[in-house]
Tab-separated table of C-alpha atoms in Angstrom:
chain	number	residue	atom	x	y	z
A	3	UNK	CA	0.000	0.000	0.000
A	4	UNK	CA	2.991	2.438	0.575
A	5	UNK	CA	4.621	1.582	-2.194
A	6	UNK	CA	1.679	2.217	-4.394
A	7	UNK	CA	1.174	5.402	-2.496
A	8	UNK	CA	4.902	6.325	-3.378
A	9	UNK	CA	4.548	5.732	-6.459
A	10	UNK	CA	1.446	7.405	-7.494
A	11	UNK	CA	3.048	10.703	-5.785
A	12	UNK	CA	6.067	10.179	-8.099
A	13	UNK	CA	4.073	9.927	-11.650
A	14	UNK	CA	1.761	13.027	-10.396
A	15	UNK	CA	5.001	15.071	-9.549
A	16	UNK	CA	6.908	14.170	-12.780
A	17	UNK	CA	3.770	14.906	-15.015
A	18	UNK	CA	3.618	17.865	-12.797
A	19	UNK	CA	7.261	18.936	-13.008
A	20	UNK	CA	6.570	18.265	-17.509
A	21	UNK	CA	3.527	20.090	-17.269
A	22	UNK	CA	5.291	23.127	-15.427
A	23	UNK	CA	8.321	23.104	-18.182
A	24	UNK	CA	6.007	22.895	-21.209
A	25	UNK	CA	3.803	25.728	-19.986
A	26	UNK	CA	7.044	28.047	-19.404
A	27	UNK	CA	8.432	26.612	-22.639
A	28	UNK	CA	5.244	28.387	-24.529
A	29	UNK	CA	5.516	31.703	-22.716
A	30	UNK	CA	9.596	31.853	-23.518
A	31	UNK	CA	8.831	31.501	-27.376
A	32	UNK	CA	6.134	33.914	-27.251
A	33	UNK	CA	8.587	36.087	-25.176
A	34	UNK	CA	11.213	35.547	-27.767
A	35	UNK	CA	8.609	36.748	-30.740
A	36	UNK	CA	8.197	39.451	-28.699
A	37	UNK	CA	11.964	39.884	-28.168
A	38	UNK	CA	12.812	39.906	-32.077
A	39	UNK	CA	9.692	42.601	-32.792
A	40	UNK	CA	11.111	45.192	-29.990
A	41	UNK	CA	14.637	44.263	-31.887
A	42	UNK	CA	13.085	44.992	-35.287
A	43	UNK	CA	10.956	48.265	-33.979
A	44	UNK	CA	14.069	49.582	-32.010
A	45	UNK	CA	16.294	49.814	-34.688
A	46	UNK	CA	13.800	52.227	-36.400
A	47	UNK	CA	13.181	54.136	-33.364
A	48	UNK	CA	16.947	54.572	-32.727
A	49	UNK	CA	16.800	56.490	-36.055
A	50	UNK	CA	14.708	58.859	-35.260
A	51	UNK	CA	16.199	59.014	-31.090
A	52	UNK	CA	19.600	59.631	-33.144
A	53	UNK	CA	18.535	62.444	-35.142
A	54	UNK	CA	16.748	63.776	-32.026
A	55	UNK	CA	19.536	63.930	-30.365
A	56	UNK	CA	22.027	65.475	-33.033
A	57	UNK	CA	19.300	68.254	-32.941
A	58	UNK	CA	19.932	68.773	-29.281
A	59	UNK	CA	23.672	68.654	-29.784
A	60	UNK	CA	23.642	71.325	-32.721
A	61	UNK	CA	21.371	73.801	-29.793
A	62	UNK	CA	24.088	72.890	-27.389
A	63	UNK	CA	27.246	74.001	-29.646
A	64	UNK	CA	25.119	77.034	-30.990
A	65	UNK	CA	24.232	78.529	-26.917
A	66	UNK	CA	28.052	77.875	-26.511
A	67	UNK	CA	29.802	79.724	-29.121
A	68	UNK	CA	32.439	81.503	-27.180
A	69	UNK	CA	33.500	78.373	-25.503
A	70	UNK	CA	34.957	74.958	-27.202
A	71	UNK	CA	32.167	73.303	-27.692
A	72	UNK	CA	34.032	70.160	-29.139
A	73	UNK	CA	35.364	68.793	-32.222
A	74	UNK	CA	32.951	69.693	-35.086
A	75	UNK	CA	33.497	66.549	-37.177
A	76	UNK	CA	32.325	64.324	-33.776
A	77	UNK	CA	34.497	62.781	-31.494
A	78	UNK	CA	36.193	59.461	-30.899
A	79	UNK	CA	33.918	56.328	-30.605
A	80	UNK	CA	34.694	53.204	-27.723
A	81	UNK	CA	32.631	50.241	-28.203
A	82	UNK	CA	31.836	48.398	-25.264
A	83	UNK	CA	31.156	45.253	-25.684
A	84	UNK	CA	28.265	43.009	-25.241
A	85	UNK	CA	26.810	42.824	-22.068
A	86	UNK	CA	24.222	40.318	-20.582
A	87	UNK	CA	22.168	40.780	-17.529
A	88	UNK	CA	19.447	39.202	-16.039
A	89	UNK	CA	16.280	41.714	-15.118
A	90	UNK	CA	15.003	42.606	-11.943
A	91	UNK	CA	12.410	40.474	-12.653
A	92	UNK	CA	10.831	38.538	-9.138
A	93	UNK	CA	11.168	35.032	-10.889
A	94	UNK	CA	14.279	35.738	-12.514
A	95	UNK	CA	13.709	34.908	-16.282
A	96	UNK	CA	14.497	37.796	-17.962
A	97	UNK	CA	17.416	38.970	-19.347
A	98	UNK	CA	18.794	41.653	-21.531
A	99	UNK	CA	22.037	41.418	-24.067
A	100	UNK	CA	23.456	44.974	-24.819
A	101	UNK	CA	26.340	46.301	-26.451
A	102	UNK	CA	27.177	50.085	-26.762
A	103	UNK	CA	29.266	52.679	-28.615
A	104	UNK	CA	30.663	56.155	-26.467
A	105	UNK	CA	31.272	59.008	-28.534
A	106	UNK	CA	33.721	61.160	-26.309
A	107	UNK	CA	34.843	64.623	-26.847
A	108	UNK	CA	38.894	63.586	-27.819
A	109	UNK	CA	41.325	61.069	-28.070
A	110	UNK	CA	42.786	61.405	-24.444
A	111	UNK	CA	38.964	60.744	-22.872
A	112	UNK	CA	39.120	57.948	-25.104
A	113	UNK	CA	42.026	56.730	-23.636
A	114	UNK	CA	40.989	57.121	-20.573
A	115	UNK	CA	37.604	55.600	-21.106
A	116	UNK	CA	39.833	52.651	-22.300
A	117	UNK	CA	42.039	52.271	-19.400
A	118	UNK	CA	38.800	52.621	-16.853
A	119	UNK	CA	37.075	49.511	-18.916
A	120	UNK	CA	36.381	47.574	-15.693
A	121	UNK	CA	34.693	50.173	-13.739
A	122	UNK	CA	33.036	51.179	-16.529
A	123	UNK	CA	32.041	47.439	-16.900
A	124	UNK	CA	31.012	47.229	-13.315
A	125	UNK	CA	29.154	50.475	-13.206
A	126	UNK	CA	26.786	49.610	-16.617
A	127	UNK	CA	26.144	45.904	-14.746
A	128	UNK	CA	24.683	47.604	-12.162
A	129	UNK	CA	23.070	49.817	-13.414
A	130	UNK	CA	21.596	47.562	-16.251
A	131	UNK	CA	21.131	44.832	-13.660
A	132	UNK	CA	18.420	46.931	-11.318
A	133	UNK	CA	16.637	46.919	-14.471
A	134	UNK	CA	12.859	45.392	-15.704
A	135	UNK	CA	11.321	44.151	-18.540
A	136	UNK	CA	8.952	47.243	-18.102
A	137	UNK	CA	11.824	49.566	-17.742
A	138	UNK	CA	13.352	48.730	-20.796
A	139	UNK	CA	10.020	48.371	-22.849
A	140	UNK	CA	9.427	51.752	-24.671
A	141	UNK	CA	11.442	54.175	-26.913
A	142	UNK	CA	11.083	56.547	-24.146
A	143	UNK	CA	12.544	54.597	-21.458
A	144	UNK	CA	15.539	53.476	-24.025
A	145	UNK	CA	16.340	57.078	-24.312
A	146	UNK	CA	15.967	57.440	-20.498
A	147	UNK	CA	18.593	54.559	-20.063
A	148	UNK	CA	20.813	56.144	-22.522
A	149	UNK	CA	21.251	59.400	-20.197
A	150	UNK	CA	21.631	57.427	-17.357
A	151	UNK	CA	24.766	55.336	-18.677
A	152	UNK	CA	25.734	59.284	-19.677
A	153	UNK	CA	25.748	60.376	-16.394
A	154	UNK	CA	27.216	56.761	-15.256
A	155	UNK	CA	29.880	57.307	-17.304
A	156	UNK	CA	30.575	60.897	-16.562
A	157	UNK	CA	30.758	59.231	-12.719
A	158	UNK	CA	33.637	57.115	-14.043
A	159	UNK	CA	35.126	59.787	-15.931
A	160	UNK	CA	35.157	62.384	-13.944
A	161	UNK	CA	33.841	65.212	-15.908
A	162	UNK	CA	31.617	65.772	-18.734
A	163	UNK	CA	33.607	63.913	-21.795
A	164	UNK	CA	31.015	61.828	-23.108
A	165	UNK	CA	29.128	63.439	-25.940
A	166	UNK	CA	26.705	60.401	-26.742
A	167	UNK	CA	25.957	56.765	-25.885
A	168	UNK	CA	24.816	54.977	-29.213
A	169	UNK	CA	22.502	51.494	-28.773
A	170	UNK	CA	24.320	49.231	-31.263
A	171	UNK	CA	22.727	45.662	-29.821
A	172	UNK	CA	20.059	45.030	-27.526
A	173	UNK	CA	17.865	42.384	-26.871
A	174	UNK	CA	15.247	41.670	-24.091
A	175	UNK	CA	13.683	38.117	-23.466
């Protein structure tokens, strides 16, 4: 009778444990369609983000003309590599895959931006790390995260050399 007992609780936890993994199996591909359409719609809304913020940089350089304002052809770019995160999300599921370019303002903050790599690392992990699916959802709060890596960065840096943080990768499942 114990045996049977034993037994019966094994098959119902098994087909329970199966049950459990199939259902989460569904919601991850539906979270992965979901994953490759913000992919596909955030490359067009970096576009227009991008032009936005040339516009703001162009207002900046014009309120500042007695002062250098930067180098007019841009400055130098430092690509950070990808990084991958799991979300603040209560079960844990989530994670997000991002990879960035800096623009700073010369070839010495570059340099220095370089040579400050882990703490740059360890700041963005952080940062990126406190971060949910809902967070990271809308154009809006994309452009949001970009200014706070800015002012992350400036942290690191010490003053204000970074002209621009570009998106070049990011994914969210």
């Amino acid at each position: 009778m114990i045996g049977i007992v034993v037994v019966l609780l094994g098959v119902l936890g098994g087909g329970g444990f199966f049950g459990y993994k199939w259902w989460m199996a569904k919601k991850a591909a539906a979270g992965a369609d979901n994953a490759t359409e913000q992919k596909v719609e955030e490359g067009q809304g970096e576009k227009k983000a991008a032009a936005g913020q040339g516009g703001e940089k162009k207002d900046e350089k014009g309120g500042e003309k007695g002062a250098a304002a930067g180098p007019e052809g841009g400055g130098e770019l430092v690509s950070i590599p990808p990084l991958l995160v799991n979300l603040a999300e209560p079960q844990g599921r989530r994670y997000l895959k991002l990879a960035l370019d800096i623009e700073v303002k010369d070839k010495a903050a570059a340099d220095q931006l370089n040579k400050s790599m882990p703490k740059v690392k360890d700041s963005l992990l952080l940062l990126l790390s406190s971060k949910t699916y809902e967070d990271l959802g809308s154009l809006e709060n994309k452009i949001l995260l970009k200014k706070e890596i800015v002012e992350r960065l400036t942290l690191v840096l010490g003053e204000q050399k970074v002209l621009r943080v570009y998106i070049t990768e990011i994914v969210i499942q």
